Every structure is written in C-alpha cells, then in structure tokens.
Coordinates of C-alpha atoms and ligand atoms in Angstrom, one line a residue:
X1 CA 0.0 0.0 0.0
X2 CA 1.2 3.4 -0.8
X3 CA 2.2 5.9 2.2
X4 CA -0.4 8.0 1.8
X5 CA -2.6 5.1 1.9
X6 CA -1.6 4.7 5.2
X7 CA -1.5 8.2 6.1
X8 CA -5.1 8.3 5.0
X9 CA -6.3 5.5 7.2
X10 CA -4.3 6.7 10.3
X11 CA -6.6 10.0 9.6
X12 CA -9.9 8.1 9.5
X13 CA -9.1 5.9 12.5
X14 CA -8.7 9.1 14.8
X15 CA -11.2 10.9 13.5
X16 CA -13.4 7.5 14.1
X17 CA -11.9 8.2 18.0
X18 CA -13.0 11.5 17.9
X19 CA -16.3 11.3 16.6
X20 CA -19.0 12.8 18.5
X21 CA -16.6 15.1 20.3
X22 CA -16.0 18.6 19.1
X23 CA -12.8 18.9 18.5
X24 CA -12.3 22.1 20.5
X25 CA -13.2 20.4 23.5
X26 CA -10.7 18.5 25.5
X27 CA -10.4 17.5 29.7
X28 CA -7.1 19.1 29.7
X29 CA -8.2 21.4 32.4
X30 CA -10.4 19.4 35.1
X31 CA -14.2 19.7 34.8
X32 CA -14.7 21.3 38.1
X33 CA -12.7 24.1 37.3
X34 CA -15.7 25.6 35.1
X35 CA -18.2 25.6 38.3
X36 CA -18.3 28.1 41.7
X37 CA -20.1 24.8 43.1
X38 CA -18.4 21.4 43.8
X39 CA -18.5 19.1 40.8
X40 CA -18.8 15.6 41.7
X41 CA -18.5 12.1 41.5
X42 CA -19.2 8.4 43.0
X43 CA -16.3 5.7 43.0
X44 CA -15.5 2.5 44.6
X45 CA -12.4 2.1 46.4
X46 CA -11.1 -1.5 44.3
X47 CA -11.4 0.5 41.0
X48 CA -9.3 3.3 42.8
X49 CA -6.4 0.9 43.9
X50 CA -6.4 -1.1 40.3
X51 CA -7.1 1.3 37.9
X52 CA -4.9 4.3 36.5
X53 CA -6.8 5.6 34.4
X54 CA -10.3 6.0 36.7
X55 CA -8.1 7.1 39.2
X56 CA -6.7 10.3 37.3
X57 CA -10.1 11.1 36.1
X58 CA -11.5 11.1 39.5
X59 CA -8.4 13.3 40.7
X60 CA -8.5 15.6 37.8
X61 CA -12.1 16.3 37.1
X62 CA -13.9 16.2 39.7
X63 CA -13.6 18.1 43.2
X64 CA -16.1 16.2 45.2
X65 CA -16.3 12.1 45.8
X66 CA -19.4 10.7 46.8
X67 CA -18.2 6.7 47.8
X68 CA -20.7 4.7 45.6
X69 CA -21.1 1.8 48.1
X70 CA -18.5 1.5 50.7
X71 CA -19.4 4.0 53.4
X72 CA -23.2 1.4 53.6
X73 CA -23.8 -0.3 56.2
X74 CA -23.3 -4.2 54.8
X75 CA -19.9 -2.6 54.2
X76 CA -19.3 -1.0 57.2
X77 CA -20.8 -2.5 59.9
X78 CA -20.9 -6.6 58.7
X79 CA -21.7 -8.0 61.8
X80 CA -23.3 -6.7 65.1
X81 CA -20.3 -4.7 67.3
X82 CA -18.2 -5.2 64.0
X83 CA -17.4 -1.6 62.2
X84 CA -15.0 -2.5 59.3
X85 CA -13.3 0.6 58.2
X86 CA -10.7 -0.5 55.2
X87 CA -12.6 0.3 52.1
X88 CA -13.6 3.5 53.1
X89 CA -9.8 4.2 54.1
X90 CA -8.7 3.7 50.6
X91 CA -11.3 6.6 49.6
X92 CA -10.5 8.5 52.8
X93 CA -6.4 8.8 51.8
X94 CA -7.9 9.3 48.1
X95 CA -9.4 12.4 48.8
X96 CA -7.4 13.4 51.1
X97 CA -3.9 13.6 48.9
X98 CA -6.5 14.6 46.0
X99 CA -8.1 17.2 48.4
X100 CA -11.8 16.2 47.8
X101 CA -15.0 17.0 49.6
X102 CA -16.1 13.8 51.1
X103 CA -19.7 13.4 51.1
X104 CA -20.9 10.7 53.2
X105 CA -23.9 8.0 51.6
X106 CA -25.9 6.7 53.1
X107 CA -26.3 6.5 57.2
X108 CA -30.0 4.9 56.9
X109 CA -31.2 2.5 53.5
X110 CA -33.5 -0.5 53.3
X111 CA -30.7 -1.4 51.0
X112 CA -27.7 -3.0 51.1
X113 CA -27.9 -4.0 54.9
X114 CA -25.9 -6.9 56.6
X115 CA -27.7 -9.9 57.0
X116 CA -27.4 -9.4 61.0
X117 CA -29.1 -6.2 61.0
X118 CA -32.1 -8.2 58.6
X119 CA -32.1 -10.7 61.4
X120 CA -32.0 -8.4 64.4
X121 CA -34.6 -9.5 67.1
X122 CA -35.5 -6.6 69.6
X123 CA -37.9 -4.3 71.0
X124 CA -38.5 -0.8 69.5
X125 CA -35.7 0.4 71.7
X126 CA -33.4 -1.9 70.8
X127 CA -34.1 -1.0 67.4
X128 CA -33.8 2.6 68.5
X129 CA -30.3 1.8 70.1
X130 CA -28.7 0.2 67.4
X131 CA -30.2 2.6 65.0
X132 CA -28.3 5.2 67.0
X133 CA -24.8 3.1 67.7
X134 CA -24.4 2.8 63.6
X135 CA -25.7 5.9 62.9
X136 CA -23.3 7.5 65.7
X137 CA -20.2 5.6 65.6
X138 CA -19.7 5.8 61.7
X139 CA -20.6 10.0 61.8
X140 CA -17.9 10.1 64.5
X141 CA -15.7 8.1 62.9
X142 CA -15.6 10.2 59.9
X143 CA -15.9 13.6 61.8
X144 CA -14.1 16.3 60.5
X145 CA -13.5 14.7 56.8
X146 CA -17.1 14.3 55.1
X147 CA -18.8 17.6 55.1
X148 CA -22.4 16.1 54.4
X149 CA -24.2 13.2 55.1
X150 CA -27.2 11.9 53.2
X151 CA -28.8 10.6 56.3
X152 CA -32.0 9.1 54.9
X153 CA -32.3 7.8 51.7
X154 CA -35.9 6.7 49.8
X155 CA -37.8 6.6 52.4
X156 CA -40.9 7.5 50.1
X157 CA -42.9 5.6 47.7
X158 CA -43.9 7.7 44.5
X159 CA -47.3 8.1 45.8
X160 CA -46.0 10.3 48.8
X161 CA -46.6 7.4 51.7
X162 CA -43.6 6.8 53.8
X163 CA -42.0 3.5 52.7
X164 CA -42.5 -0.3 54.4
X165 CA -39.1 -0.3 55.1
X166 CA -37.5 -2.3 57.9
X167 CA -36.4 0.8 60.0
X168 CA -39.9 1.7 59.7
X169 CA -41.3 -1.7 60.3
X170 CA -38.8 -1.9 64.0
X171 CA -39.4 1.8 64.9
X172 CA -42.1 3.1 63.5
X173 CA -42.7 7.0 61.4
X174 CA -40.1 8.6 63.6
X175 CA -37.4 6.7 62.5
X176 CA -36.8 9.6 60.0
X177 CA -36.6 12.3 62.9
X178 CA -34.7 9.7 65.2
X179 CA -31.9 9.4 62.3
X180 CA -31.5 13.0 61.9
X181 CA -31.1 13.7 65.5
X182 CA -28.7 11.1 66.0
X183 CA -26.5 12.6 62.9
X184 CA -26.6 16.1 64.7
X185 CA -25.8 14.5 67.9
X186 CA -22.5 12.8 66.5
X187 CA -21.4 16.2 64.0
X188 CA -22.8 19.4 64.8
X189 CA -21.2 20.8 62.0
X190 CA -21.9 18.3 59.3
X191 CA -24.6 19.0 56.3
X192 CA -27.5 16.8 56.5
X193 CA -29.3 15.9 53.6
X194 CA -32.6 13.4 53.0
X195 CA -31.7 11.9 49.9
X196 CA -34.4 10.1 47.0
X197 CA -35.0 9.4 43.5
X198 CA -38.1 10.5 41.5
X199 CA -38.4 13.8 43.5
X200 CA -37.0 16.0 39.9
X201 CA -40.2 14.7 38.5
X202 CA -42.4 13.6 40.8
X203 CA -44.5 16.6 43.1
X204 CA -46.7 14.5 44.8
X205 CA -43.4 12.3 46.5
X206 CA -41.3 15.9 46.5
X207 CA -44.1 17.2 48.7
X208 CA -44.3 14.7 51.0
X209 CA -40.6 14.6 51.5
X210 CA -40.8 18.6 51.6
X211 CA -43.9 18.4 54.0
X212 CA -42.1 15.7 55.9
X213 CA -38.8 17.5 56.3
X214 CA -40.2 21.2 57.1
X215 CA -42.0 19.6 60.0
X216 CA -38.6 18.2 61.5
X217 CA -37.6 21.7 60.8
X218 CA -40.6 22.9 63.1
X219 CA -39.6 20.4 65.5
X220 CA -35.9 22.2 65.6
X221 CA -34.1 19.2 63.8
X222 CA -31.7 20.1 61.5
X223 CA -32.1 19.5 58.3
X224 CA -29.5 20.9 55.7
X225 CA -30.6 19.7 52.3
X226 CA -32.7 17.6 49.6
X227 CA -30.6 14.7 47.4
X228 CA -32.1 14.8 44.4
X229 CA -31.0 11.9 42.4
X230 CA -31.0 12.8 39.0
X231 CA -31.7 9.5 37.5
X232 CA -32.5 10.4 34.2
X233 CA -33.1 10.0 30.3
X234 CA -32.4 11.7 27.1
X235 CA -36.2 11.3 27.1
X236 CA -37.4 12.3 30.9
X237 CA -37.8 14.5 32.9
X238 CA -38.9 17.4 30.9
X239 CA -36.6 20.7 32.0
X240 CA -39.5 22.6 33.0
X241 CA -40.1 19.4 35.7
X242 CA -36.4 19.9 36.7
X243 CA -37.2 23.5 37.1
X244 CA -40.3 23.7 39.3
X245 CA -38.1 21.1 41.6
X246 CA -35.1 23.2 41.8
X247 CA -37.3 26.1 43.1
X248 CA -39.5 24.3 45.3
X249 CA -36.5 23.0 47.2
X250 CA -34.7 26.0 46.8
X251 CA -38.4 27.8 48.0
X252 CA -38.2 26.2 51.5
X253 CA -35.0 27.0 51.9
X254 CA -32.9 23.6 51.5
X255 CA -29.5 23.1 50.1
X256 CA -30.0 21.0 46.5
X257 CA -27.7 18.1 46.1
X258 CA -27.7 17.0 42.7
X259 CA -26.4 13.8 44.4
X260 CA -26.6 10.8 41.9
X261 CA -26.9 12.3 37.8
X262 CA -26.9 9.6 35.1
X263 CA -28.6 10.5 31.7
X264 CA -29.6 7.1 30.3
X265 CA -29.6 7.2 26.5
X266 CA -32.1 3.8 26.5
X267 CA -34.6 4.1 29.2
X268 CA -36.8 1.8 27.5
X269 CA -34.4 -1.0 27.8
X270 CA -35.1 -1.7 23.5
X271 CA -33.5 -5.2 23.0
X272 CA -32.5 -3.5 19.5
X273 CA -30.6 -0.7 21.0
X274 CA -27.5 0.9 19.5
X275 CA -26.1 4.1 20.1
X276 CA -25.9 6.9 17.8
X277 CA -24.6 10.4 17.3
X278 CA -28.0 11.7 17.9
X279 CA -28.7 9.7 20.9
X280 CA -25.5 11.4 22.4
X281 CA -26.3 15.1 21.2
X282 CA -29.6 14.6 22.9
X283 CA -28.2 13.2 25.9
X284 CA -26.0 16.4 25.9
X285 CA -28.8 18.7 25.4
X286 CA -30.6 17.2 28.8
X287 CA -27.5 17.7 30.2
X288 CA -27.1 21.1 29.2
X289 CA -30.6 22.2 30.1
X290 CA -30.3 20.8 33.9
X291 CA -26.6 22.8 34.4
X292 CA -28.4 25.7 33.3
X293 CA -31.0 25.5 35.2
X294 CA -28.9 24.6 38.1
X295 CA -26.6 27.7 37.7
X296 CA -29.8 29.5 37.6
X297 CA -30.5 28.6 41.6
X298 CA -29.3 31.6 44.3
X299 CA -25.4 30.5 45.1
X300 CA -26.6 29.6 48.9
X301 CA -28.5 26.7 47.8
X302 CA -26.1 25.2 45.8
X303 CA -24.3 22.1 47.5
X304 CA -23.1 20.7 44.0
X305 CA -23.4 18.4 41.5
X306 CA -22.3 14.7 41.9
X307 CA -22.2 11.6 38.6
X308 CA -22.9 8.8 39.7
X309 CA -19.5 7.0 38.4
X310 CA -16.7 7.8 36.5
X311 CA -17.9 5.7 32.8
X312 CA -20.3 3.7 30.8
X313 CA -18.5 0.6 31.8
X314 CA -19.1 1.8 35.9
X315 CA -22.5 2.6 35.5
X316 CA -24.8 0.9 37.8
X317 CA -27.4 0.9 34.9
X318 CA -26.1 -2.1 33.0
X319 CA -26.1 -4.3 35.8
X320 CA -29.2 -3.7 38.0
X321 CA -31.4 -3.0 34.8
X322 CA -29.1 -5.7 32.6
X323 CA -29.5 -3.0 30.1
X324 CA -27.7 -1.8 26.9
X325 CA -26.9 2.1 27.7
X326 CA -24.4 4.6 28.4
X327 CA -25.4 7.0 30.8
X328 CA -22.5 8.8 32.1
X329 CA -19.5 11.7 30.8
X330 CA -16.8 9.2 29.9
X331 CA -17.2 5.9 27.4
X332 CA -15.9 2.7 27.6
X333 CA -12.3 3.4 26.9
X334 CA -12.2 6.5 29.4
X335 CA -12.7 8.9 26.6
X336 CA -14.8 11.8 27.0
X337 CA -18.2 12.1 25.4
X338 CA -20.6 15.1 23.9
X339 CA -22.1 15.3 27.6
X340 CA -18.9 15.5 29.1
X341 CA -18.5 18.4 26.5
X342 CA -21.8 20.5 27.2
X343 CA -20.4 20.9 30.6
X344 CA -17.6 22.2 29.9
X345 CA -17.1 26.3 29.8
Ligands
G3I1 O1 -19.2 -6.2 46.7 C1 -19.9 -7.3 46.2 C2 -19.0 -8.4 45.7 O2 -18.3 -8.9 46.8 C3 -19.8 -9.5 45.1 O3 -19.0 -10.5 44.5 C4 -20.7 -9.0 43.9 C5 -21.5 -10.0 43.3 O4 -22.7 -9.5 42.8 O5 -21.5 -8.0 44.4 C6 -20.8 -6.9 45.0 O6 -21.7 -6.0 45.5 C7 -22.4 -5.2 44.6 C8 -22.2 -3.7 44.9 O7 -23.0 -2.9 44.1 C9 -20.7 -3.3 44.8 O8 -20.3 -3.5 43.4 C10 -23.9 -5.5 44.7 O9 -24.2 -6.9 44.2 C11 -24.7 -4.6 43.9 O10 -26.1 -4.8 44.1 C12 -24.4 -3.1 44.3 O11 -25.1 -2.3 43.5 C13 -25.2 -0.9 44.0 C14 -26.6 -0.5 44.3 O12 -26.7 0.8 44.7 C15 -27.2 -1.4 45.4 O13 -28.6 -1.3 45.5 C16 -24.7 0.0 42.9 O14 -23.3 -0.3 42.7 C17 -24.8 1.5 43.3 O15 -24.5 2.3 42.2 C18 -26.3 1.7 43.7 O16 -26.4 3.0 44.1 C19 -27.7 3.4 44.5 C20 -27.6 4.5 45.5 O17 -26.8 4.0 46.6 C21 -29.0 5.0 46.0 N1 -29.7 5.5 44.9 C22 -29.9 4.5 43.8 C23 -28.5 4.1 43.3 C24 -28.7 3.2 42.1 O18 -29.3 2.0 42.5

C-alpha cells in the first residue's frame, strides 16, 4: 500500500476516535474548574487501587467524591459490634492527597444491609439503640473529613406514603426524625441531607418529602438539604419538571444536592438498542438544560453536582437494569463524550 494510503487511514481511525466530540473540547483542564459549586463524583475504592486511568479522572475532574457503596452499612458495619473501616480508608487517603470534599452516603437504607441487621430480634428500643450506635459511631468516625451526610435515603414511595421499610417496620414514622437527630448528635457541623429518586419529577413524593422535612424543621431538627438523584433520560424529565423542583427545594430553603446524575440514553431498555450520534447530542442537550437551570439557583442553595460514576463501563445501569446504555460523561475506553462536552465552559 502506498504511504499515503496509510497516512489516510491513520486520519480516519482518529477521527473515528473522535467522533462525536468537538474537536475544540478537550479535559485538559479538570471539569470542576468551570463551576463556583463542587463538581462531583461516586467511586469505589477497588477500581481506585487497580485502575490508572479512573483514578486520574477522579483526581482531575472532579472536586467532590461521593463513595458509591463502601461508606453502607453491609460494608461497614458486617456484623453486630463489628465496624470494618478498610474500604472506606482507601477513599478517605484518596481524597485526602486529592483534596476532595467527602460526602458521606448513606447513614440509613432499606438497602444493602448486613444480613445481621435483617435478622436483628428486639424491641423498639433496641431498634432505637442500634439505630443510634451505627448511625453515631460511623458520623464520629468520619468527623471532620465528610462535610455532608445523606442521612435518609428513599424513604418514600412515589405516591408520597412513607415507605414499608425495615427501619420503619422496627421503629415506626419517627425513624426519620430519630436518624437525623442522631447525625446532629454525633457532628454538629456536618450537612444533613434526606436523599431520594423521583423527586426531579415527581411533586406528589417531592411534597411529602418537603412536607415531611419542614415539620422536622418545626420540631428544631436540622435539616441541611434535599438529594435529588438525578436519575435520568435523554427522554425524561422534561426541564420545565427539573425546574419547578429546583425552586421548590430552593423555595423552603434547603441546600439542593444533585447527588446521583446519570442521563440514560435507553430508558426503555429496547432489545435493539445501538447508540448513535443523535442519541448522544440529545443526551448532551438534557445535560445542558439541567446545568443551566442549576446555575440558575441563588449560590446559597447550591451544595453541587455529583455523577454517579466515572464511565459507561461503571454505570450501575447495566447491571441492576441488565440494560444496553451509556449514561455517564466518559465511554468505555475513558474517553470523553458530547455530555462530558456540554459541561464544559
Ligand atoms: O461487593 C460485592 C461483591 O463482593 C460480590 O462479589 C458482587 C456479586 O454480585 O456484588 C458486590 O456488591 C455489589 C455492589 O454494588 C458493589 O459493586 C452488589 O451486588 C450490587 O447490588 C451493588 O449495587 C449498587 C446498588 O446501589 C445497590 O442497590 C450499585 O453499585 C450502586 O450504584 C447503587 O447506588 C444506588 C444508591 O446507593 C442509592 N440510589 C440509587 C442508586 C442506584 O441503584
């Protein structure tokens, strides 16, 4: 083959590389650099010890870490009197030589609990009492290196009734109040947010929660801020949703976590599925309509933005929904993507 030949082909294959990206747009300079609020992002300790290339997007990009799954309780606290502490070290050093905001998720789930705590045999006030020693012991441990705690997480149904979860089931609708106390109790200076999905789009959950959390506000608990989630699609939530969210939350007064963004580019899990240019542009656009609307919000309400991991191949999607998508700013090969781009200023 002639050298141009070559020449020629070496031009297509990194253009092929580069497709979808504009070409003006690199991550040269980290992404957080473009923001007055904390740009964020959830990783897992293992990925953080094993791989480079995660790890120097984390440290670069981004200047908050959410920990994806080691900071909950089947990791931290296995077995009853047992409080296992390495994972969360790993992330703990990370941020620390990185110097990251650490913000702590999640002190009370119906998720991911050790089978002891499933198990657990008591009275209410036993329930109460080892509600308090997790809640209490794992707020102290980390006092003074996670700024904010989310310290209830979906603890609603969509249709605004408190969930059946186990916490409830043991102690009953105060559980939520009890948690929070306990939190304040253990870091009086920490941020403490109530944390759910759905809420972006949903007003009859988003008032329940809102109803829920201004009445512990009443009462004279603290309550910092609202997680919303951010679990969304190229094809939901409309912005105008996002919008009247942003100012309800921002309307009582609560700091707004965008706490857990994905933009799913195949929400309908189609078995036929492939991803196209268009598909990305329009995950972009979503992605540039919530930013907006997020700078939009009075600088006191704005705790930051978190993704909820660092690439397509980390994405919780794929697993839990055994689904065909590609939801977050980097792509399989920890190269940026058009959303990563319509961030970018
Ligand atoms: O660590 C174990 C490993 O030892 C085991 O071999 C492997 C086998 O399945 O599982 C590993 O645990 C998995 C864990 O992620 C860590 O990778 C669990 O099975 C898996 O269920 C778990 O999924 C997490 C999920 O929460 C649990 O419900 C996702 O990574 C995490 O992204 C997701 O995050 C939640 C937020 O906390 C709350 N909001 C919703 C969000 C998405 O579901």
């Amino acid at each position: 083959m002639k050298k141009w030949c070559y020449f020629l082909l070496l031009l297509t294959a990194i253009a092929s590389c580069k497709k979808n990206v504009d070409s003006t747009c690199t991550d040269d300079i980290g992404l957080y650099h473009s923001y007055e609020f904390p740009v964020g992002v959830s990783l897992e300790p293992s990925e953080l010890d094993a791989n480079d290339r995660y790890r120097n997007i984390a440290a670069k990009q981004f200047n908050s870490i959410t920990p994806e799954n080691c900071f909950k309780a089947v990791s931290l606290h296995p077995q009853e009197g047992v409080f296992d502490w390495s994972q969360s070290e790993i992330l703990i050093e990370f941020c620390k030589q990185n110097n990251k905001r650490i913000h702590g998720h999640t002190l009370i789930w119906h998720e991911q609990l050790p089978e002891w705590i499933k198990n657990y045999q008591g009275s209410r006030a036993d329930w109460e009492n080892l509600m308090k020693n997790h809640i209490q012991t794992i707020v102290k441990h980390f006092k003074g290196k996670v700024t904010g705690w989310d310290v209830v997480n979906e603890a609603f149904y969509e249709d605004g009734t408190l969930r059946n979860t186990i916490w409830h089931q043991k102690i009953g609708d105060s559980y939520i109040e009890k948690a929070f106390v306990y939190a304040q109790e253990a870091d009086p200076d920490a941020k403490l947010f109530y944390n759910d999905f759905s809420l972006e789009w949903n007003p009859v959950k988003r008032n329940a929660v809102l109803s829920l959390l201004n009445n512990l506000r009443l009462r004279g608990v603290k309550v910092n801020g609202i997680g919303l989630q951010m679990h969304i699609s190229t094809v939901y939530p409309d912005p105008s949703q996002v919008a009247e969210a942003l100012n309800a939350c921002a309307a009582a007064d609560y700091l707004i976590h965008l706490s857990e963004i994905d933009v799913s580019v195949n929400p309908l899990n189609k078995s036929d599925f492939s991803l196209t240019e268009k598909l990305l542009k329009k995950q972009a656009e979503k992605m540039t309509a919530v930013i907006g609307l997020y700078k939009q919000l009075s600088q006191k309400y704005q705790y930051g933005i978190t993704f909820w991991g660092v690439s397509d191949n980390h994405s919780w999607i794929r697993s839990y929904f055994n689904r065909n998508d590609y939801p977050l700013l980097y792509d399989d090969n920890y190269m940026i993507k058009p959303i990563y781009c319509s961030l970018k200023l």
